[in-house]
Each structure stands twice: as C-alpha cells, then as structure tokens.
JSON list of C-alpha atoms in Angstrom, two decimals:
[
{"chain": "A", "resi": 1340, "resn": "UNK", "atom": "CA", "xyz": [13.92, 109.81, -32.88]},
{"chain": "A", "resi": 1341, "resn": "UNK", "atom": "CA", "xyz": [12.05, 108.00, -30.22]},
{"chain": "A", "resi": 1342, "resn": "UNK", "atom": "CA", "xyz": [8.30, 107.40, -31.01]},
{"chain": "A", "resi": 1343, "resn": "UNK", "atom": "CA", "xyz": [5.99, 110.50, -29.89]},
{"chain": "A", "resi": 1344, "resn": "UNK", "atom": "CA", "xyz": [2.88, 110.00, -27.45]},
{"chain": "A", "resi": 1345, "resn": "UNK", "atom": "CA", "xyz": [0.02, 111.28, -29.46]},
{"chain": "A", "resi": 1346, "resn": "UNK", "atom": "CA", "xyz": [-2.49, 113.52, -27.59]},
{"chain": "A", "resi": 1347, "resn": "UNK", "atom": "CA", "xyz": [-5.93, 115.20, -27.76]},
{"chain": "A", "resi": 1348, "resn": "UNK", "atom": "CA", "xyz": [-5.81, 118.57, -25.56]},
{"chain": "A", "resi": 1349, "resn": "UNK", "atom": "CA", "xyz": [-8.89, 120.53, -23.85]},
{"chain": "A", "resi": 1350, "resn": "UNK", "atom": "CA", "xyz": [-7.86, 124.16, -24.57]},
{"chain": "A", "resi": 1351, "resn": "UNK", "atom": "CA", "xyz": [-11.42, 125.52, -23.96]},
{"chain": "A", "resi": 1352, "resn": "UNK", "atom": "CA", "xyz": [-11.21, 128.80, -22.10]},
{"chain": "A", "resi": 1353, "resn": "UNK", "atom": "CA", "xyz": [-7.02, 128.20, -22.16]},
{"chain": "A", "resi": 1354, "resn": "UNK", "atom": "CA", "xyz": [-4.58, 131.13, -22.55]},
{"chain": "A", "resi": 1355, "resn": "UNK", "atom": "CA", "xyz": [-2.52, 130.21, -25.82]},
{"chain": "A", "resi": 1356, "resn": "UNK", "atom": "CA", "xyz": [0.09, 132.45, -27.70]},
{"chain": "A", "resi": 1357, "resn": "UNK", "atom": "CA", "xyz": [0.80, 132.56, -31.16]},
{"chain": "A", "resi": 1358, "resn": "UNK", "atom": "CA", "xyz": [4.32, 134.56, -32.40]},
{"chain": "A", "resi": 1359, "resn": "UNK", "atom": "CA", "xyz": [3.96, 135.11, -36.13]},
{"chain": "A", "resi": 1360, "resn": "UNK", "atom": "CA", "xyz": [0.88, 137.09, -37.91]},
{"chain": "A", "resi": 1361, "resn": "UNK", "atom": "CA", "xyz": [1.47, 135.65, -41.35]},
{"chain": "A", "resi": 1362, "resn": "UNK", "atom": "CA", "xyz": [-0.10, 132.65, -43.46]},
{"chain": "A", "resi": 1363, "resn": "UNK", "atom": "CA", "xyz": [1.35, 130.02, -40.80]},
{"chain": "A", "resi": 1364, "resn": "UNK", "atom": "CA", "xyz": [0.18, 132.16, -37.73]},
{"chain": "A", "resi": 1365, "resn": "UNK", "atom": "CA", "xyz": [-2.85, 132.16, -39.43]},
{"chain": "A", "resi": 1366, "resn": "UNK", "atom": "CA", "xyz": [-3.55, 128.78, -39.69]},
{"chain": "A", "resi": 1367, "resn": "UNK", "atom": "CA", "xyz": [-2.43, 127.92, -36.26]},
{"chain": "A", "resi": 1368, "resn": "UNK", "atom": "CA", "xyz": [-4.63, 130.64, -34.46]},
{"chain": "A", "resi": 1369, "resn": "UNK", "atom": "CA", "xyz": [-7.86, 129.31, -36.83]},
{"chain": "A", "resi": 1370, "resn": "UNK", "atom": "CA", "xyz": [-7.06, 125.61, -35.17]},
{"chain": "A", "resi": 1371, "resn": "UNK", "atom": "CA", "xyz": [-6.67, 126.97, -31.57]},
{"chain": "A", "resi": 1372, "resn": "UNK", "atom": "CA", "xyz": [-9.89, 128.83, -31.51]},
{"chain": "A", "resi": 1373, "resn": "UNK", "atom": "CA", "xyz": [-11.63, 126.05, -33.27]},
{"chain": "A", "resi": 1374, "resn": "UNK", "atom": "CA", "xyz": [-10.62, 124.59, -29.99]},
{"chain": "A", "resi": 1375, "resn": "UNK", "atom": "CA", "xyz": [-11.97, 127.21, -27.86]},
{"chain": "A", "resi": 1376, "resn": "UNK", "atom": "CA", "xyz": [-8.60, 128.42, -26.52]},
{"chain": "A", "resi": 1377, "resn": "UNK", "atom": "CA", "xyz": [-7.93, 132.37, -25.73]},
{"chain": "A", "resi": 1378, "resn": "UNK", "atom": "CA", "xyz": [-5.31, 133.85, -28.15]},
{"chain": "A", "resi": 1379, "resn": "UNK", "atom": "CA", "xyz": [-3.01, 136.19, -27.88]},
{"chain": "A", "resi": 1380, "resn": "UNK", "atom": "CA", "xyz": [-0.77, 136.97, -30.89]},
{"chain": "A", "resi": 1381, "resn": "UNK", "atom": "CA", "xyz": [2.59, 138.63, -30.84]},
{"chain": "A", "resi": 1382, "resn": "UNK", "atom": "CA", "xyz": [3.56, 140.31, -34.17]},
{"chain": "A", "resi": 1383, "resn": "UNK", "atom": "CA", "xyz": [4.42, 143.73, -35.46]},
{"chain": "A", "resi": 1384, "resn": "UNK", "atom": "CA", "xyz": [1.61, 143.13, -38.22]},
{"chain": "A", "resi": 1385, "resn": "UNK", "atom": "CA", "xyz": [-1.02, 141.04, -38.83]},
{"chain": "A", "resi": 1386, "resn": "UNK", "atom": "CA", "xyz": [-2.56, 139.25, -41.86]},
{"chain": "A", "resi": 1387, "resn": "UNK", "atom": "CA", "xyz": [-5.80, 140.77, -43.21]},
{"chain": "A", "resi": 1388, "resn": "UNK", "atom": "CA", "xyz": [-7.64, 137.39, -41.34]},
{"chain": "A", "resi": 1389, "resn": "UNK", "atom": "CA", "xyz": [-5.81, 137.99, -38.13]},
{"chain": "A", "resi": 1390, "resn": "UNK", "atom": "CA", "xyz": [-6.35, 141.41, -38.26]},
{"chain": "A", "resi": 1391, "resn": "UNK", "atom": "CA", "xyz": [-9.86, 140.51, -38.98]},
{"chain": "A", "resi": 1392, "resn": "UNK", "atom": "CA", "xyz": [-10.10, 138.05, -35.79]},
{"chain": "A", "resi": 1393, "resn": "UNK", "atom": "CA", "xyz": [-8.40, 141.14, -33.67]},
{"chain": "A", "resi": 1394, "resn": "UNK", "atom": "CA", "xyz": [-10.62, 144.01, -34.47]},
{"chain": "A", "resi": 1395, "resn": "UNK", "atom": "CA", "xyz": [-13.70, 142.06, -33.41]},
{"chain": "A", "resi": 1396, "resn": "UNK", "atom": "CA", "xyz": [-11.51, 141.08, -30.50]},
{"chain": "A", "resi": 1397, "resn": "UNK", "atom": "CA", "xyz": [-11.83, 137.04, -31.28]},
{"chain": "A", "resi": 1398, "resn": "UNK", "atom": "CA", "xyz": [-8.18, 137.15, -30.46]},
{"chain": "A", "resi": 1399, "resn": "UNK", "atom": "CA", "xyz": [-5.70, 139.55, -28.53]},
{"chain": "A", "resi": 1400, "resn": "UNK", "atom": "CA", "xyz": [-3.09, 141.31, -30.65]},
{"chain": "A", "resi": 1401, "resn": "UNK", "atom": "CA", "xyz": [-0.06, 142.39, -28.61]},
{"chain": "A", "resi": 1402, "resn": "UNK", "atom": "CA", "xyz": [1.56, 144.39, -31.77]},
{"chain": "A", "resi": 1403, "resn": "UNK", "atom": "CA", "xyz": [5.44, 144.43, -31.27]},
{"chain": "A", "resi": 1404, "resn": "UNK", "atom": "CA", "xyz": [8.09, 141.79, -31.80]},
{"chain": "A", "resi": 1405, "resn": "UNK", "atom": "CA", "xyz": [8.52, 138.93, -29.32]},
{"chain": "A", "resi": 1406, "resn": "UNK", "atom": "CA", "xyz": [10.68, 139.80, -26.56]},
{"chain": "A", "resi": 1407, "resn": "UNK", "atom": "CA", "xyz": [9.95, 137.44, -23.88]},
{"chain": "A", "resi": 1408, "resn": "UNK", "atom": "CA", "xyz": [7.07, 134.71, -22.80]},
{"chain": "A", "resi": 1409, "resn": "UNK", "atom": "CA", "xyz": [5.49, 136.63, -19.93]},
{"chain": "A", "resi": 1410, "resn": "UNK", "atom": "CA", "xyz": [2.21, 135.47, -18.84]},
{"chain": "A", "resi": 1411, "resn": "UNK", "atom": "CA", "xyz": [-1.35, 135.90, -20.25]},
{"chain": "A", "resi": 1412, "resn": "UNK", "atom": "CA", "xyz": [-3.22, 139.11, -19.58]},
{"chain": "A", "resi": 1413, "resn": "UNK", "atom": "CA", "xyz": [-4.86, 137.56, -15.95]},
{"chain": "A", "resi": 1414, "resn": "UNK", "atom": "CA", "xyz": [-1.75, 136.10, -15.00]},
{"chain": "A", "resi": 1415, "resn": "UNK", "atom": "CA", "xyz": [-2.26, 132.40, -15.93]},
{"chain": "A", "resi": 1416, "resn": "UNK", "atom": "CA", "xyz": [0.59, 130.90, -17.68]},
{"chain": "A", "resi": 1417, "resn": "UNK", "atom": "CA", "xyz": [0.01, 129.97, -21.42]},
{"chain": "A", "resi": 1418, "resn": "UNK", "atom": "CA", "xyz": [-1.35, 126.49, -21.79]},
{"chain": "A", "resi": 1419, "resn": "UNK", "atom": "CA", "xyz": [0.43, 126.15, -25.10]},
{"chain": "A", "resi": 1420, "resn": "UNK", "atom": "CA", "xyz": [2.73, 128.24, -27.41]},
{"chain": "A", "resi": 1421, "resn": "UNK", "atom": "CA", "xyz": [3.17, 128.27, -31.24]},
{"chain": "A", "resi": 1422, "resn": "UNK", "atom": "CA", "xyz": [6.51, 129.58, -32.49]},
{"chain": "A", "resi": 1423, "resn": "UNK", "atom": "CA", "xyz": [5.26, 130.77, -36.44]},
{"chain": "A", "resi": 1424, "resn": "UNK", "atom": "CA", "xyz": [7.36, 134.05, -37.24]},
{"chain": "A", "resi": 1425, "resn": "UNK", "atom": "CA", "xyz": [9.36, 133.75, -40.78]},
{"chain": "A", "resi": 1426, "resn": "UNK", "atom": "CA", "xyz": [12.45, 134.10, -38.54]},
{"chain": "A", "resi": 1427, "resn": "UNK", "atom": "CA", "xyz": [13.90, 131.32, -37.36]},
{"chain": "A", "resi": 1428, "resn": "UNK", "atom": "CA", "xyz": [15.91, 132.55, -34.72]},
{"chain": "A", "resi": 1429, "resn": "UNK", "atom": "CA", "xyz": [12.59, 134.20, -32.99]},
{"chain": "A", "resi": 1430, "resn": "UNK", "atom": "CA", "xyz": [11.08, 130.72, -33.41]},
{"chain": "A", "resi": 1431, "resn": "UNK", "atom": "CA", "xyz": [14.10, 129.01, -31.65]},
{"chain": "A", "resi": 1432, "resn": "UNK", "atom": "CA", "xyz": [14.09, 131.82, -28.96]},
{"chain": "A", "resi": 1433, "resn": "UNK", "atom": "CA", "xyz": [10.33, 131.28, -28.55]},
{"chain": "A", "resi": 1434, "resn": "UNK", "atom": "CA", "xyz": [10.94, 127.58, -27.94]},
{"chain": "A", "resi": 1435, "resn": "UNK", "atom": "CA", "xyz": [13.63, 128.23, -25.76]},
{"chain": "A", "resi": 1436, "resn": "UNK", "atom": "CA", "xyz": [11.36, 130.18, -23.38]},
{"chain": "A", "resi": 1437, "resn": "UNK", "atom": "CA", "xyz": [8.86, 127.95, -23.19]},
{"chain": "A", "resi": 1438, "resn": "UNK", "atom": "CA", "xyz": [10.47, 125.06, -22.31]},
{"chain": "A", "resi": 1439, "resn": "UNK", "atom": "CA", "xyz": [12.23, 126.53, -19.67]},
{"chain": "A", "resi": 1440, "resn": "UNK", "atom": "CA", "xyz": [8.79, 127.65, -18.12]},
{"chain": "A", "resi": 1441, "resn": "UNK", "atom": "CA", "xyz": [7.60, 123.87, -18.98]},
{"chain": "A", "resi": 1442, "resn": "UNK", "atom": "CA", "xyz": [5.08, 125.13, -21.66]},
{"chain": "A", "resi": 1443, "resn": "UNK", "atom": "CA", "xyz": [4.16, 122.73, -24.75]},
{"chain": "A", "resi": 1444, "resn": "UNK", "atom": "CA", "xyz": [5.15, 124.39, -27.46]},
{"chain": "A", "resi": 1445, "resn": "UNK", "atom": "CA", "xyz": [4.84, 123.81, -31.61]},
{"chain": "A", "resi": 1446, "resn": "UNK", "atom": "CA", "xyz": [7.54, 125.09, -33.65]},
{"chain": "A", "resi": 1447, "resn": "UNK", "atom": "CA", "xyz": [5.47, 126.10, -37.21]},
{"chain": "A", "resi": 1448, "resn": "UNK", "atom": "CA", "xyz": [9.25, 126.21, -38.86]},
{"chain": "A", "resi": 1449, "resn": "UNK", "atom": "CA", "xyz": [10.64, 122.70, -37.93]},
{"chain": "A", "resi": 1450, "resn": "UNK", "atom": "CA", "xyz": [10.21, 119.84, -40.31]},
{"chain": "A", "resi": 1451, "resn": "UNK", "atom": "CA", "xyz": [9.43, 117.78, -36.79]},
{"chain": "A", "resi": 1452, "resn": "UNK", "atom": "CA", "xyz": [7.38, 120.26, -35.47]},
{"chain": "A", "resi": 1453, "resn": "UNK", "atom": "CA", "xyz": [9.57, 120.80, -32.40]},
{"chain": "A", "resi": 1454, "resn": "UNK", "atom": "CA", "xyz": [8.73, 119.56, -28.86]},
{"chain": "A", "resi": 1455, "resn": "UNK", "atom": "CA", "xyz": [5.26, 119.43, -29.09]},
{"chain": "A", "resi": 1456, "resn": "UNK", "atom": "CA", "xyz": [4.22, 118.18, -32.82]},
{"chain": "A", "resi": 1457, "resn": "UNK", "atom": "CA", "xyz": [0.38, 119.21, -35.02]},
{"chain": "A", "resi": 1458, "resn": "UNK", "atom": "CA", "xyz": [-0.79, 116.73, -37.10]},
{"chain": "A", "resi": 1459, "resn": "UNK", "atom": "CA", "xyz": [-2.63, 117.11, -39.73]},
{"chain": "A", "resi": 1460, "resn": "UNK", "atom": "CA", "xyz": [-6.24, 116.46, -38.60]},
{"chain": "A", "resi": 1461, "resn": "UNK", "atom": "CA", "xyz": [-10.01, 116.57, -40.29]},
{"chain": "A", "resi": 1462, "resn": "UNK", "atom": "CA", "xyz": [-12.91, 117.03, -37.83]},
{"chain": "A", "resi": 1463, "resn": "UNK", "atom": "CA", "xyz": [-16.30, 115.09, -38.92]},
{"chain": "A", "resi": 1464, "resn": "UNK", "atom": "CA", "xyz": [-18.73, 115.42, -35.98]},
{"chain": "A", "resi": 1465, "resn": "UNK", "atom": "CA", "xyz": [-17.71, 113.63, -33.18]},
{"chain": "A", "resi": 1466, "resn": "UNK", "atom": "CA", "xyz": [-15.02, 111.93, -35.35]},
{"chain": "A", "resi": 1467, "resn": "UNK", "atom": "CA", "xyz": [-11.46, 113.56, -35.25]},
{"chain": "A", "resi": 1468, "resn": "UNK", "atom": "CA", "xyz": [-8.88, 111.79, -37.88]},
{"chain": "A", "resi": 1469, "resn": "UNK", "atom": "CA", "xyz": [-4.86, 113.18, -37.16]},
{"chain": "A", "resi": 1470, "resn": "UNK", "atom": "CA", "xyz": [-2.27, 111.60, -39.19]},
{"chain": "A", "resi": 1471, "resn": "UNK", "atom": "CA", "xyz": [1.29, 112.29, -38.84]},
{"chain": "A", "resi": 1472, "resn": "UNK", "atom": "CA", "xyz": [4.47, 111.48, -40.99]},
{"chain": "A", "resi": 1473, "resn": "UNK", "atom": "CA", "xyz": [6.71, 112.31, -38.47]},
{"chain": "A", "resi": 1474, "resn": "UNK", "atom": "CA", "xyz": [7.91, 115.35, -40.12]},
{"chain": "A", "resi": 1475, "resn": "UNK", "atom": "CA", "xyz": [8.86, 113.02, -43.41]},
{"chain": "A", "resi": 1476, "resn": "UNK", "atom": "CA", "xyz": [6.01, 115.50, -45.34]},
{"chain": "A", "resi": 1477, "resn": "UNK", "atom": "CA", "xyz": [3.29, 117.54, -43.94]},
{"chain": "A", "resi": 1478, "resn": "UNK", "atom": "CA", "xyz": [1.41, 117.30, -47.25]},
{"chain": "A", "resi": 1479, "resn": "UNK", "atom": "CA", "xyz": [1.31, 113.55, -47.21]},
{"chain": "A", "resi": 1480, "resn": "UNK", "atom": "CA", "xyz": [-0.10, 113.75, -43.57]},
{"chain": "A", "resi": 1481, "resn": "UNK", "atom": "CA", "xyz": [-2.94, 116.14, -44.97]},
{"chain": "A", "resi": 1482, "resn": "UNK", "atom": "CA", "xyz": [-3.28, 113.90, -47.66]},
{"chain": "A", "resi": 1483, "resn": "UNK", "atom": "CA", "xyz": [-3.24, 110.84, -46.03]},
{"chain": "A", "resi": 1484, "resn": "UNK", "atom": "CA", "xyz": [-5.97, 112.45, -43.43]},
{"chain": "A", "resi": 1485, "resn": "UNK", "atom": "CA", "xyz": [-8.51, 113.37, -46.00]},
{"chain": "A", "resi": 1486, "resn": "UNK", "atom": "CA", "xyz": [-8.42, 109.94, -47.49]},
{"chain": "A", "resi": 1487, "resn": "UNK", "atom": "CA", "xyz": [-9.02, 108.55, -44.10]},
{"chain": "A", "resi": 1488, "resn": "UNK", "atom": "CA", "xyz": [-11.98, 110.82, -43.50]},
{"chain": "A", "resi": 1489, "resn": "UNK", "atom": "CA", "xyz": [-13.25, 109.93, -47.20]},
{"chain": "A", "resi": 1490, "resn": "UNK", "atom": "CA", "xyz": [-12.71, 106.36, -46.44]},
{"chain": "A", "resi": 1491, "resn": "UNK", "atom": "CA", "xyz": [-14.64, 106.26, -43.09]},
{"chain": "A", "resi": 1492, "resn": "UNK", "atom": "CA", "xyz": [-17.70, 107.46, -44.51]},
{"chain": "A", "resi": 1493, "resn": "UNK", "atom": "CA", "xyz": [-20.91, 110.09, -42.93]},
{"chain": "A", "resi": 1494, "resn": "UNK", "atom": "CA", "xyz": [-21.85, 106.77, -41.46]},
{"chain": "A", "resi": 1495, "resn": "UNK", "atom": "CA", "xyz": [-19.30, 106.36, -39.05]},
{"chain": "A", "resi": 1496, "resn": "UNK", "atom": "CA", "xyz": [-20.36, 109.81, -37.75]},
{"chain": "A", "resi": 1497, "resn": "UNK", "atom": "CA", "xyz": [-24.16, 109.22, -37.30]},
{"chain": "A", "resi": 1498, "resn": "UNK", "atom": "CA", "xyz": [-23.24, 105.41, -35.41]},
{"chain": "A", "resi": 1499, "resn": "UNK", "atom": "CA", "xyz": [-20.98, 107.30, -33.08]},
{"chain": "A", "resi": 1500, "resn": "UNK", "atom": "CA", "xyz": [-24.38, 109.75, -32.12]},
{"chain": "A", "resi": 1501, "resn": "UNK", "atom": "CA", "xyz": [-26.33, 106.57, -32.36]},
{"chain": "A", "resi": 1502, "resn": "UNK", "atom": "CA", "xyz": [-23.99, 105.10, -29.54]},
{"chain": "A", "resi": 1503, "resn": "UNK", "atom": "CA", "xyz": [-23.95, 108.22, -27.51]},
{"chain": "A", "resi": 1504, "resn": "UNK", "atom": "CA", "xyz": [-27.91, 108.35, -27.28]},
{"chain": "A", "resi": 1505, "resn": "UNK", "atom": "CA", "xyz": [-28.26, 104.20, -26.61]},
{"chain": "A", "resi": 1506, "resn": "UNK", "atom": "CA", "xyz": [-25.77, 104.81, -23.62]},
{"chain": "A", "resi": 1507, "resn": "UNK", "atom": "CA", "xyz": [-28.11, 108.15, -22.20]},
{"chain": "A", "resi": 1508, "resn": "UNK", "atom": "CA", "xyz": [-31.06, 105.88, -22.20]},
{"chain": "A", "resi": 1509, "resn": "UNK", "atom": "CA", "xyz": [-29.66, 103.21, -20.98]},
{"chain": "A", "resi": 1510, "resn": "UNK", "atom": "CA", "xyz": [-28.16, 105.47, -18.04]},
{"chain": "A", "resi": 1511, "resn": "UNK", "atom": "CA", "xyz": [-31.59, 107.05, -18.13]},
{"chain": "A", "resi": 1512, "resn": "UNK", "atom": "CA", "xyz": [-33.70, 103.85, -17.26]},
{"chain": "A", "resi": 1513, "resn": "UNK", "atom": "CA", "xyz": [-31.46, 102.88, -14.31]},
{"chain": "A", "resi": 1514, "resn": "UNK", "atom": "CA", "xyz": [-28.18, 101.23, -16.48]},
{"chain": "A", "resi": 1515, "resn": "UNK", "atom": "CA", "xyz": [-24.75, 102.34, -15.88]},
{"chain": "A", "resi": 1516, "resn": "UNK", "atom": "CA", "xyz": [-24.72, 104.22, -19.62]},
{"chain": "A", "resi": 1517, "resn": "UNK", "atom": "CA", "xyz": [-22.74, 101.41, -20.99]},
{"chain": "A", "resi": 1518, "resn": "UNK", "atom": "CA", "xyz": [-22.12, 101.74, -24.83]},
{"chain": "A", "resi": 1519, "resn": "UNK", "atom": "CA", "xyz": [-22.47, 98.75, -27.33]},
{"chain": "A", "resi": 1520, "resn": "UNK", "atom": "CA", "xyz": [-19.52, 96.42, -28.40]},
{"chain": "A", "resi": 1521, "resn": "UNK", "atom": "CA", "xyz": [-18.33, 98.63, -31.01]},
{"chain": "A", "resi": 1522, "resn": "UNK", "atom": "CA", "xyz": [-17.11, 95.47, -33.13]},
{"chain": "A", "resi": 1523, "resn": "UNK", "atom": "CA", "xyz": [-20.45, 93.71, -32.68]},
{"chain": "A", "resi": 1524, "resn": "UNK", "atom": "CA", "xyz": [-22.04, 97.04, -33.68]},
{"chain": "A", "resi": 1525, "resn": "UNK", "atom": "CA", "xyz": [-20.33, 97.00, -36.97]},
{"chain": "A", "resi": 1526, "resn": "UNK", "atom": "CA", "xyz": [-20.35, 93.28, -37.84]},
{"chain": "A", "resi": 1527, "resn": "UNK", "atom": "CA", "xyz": [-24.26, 93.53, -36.95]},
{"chain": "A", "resi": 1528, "resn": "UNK", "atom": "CA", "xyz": [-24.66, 95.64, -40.30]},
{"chain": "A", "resi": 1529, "resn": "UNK", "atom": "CA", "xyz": [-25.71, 98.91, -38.35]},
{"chain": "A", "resi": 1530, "resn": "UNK", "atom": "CA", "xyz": [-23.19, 100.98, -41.06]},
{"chain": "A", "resi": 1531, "resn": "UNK", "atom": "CA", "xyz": [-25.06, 98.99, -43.41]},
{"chain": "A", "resi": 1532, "resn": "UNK", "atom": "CA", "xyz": [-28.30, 100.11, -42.25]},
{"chain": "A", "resi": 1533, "resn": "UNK", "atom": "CA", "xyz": [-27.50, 104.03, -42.07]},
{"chain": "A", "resi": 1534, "resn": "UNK", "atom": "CA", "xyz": [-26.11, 103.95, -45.56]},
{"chain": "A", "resi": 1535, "resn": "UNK", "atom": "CA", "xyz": [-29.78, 102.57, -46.78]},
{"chain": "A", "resi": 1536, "resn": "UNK", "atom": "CA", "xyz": [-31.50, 105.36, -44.54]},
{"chain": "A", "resi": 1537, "resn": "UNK", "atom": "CA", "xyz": [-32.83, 102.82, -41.81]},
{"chain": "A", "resi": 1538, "resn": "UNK", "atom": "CA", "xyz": [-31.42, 104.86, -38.61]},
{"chain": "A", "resi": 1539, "resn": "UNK", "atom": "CA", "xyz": [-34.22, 103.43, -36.33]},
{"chain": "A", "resi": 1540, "resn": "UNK", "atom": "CA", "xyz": [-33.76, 99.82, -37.06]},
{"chain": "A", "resi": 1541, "resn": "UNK", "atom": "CA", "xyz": [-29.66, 100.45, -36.77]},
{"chain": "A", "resi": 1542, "resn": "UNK", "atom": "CA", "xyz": [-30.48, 102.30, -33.53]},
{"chain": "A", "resi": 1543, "resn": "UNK", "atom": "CA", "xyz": [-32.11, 98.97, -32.54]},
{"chain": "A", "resi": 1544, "resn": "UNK", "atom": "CA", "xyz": [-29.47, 97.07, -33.51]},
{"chain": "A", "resi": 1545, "resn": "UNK", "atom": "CA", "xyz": [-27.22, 98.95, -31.15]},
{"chain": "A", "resi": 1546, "resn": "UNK", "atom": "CA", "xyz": [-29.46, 98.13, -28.30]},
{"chain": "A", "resi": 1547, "resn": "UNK", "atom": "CA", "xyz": [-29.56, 94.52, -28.86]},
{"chain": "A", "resi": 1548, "resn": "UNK", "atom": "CA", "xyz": [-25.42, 94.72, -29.08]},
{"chain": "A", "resi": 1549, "resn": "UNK", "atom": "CA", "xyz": [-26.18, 96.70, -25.37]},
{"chain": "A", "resi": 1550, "resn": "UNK", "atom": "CA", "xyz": [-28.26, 93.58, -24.09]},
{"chain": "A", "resi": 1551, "resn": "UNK", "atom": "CA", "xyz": [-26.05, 91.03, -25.39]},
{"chain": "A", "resi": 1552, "resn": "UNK", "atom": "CA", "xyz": [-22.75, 92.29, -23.86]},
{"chain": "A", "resi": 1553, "resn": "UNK", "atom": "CA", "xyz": [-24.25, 92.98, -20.61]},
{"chain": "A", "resi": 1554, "resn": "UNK", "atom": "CA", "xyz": [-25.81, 89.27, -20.54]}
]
C-alpha cells in the first residue's frame, strides 16, 4: 500500500454524514462535532448518546436505512462521509457512493480505514497529536498517541500560546508577526522555565529568539 498523505481538515460549519447509530457511529459523530461540522446521521435507531445529541438537535437524525448519498438538507454536498453501520455491505455501498460523487469518505469497518483513513488523535490546546499504524492495530495507534501527549508535557502547550502572543505584538508594534526559531526557543531553556513556573522570563526568552533571528 502506497504511503498515505496525512491531513488536518476545517469542517467548521461543513455538512458531514454519518451511516451507523451504534458505539462506532457514536464515536465518529462526537469527533466531527468536536470539529464543528453539521451532522446528519442515517440509521433506523440511535444509541441513547446519539439520540441524546438528536433531541436537542446537536445533530440531524434522518431515521431509516441508507438508501442513497443525496445531498445535505440546503443542498450542499457532504464535505465528508463515515460508513459505521454493523453491516458491511451498507458500509461498502456507502463508500461506493461517495466516491463516485468524489466525497472523502472513512470506512469505520475496514482495518485500513478505507479511502480516507482516522487516526487516532489527542487534542491538548493548540497541540493536536494523530498517530497511525496503518491499519496494523487501532489500539496501538491510541496507545501510542497518549504516550506522545504524556511525553510532550503541559509545557509544550503553554510555549505554543507563548509563541502565538510574541508574534501579535510583534505584528502589533509594526513587525511582520514573525514567530521565534522554534529550535532556539527550546534549546534556550524556555520549557525549562514554564516547568519551574517562570512564564514571564520564558516569554522573554522567546522575544530575544524573535530579535536574534530577525538580526
């Protein structure tokens, strides 16, 4: 299998569609609107969460089995599909359809996760971590993301705001909002410093990593 091109997608305001309403539609549609996307569920019954999310009308339940793609409610084709019914002949029809209408779509059932892949993926702030095994075992991928995240630190989390307000002031005073060499940033001892409680004087570090790479 050739080497997949990993990707971060803006699904804010999106249509997406989930086909499935049990434990693995679940999942999925938590993930989408943690991403701000619209979702519309097809399934002839929902999981008390789902049917949670639906009757306070977080998501749109279109109760029936899947029959075809269609189009979202205004007309807007989806922006990405999840194929998650315990059938797998649904979740192969569902794929089907959506790649003939060129829609992304993840397929919940495959080991590979079909043409358009989820990895396992821990959200820390600004800080996203995805790991993926390639379909060799989803639970190492979770695994190996948590220890990632663990590894990393809160520190990493509270330099990447630190970098984000040095670049608005520096854009703010007239600079083009350049950020810091993020290597200098780190071998300056600025984790260091936030892990002792000294924001400030890593915050000034930062700056001085600003001046120097700009000289």
């Amino acid at each position: 299998m050739a080497a997949r091109y990993p990707l971060m997608l803006d699904l804010e305001g999106r249509p997406c569609l989930v086909v499935g309403g049990g434990a693995v539609a679940t999942r999925k549609v938590l993930g989408l609107l943690g991403s701000g996307a619209q979702v519309t569920i097809v399934s002839p019954a929902l999981s008390a969460p789902l049917a949670q999310l639906a009757a306070v009308g977080s998501v749109r339940w279109a109760e029936g089995r899947y029959a075809s793609l269609a189009r979202a409610d205004d007309g807007r084709p989806w922006a990405f599909v999840v194929a998650a019914t315990d059938e797998p002949e649904v979740n192969d029809q569902v794929v089907a359809d959506a790649e003939r209408a060129g829609t992304w779509v993840n397929h919940a059932g495959s080991s590979d996760g079909g043409p358009a892949a989820v990895p396992a993926s821990r959200a820390a702030g600004r800080l996203t971590v995805a790991v993926s095994t390639a379909g060799a075992h989803p639970a190492a991928a979770s695994w190996l993301c948590d220890r990632a995240v663990d590894a990393l630190g809160t520190e990493v989390e509270v330099l990447l705001d630190l970098v984000v307000a040095v670049a608005a002031e520096d854009r703010a005073a007239g600079g083009t909002g350049a950020r810091p060499d993020w290597r200098q940033a780190v071998d300056s001892g600025t984790l260091e410093l936030i892990r002792e409680g000294r924001v400030a004087e890593a915050k000034e570090r930062l700056q001085a990593c600003l001046s120097s790479s700009s000289d």
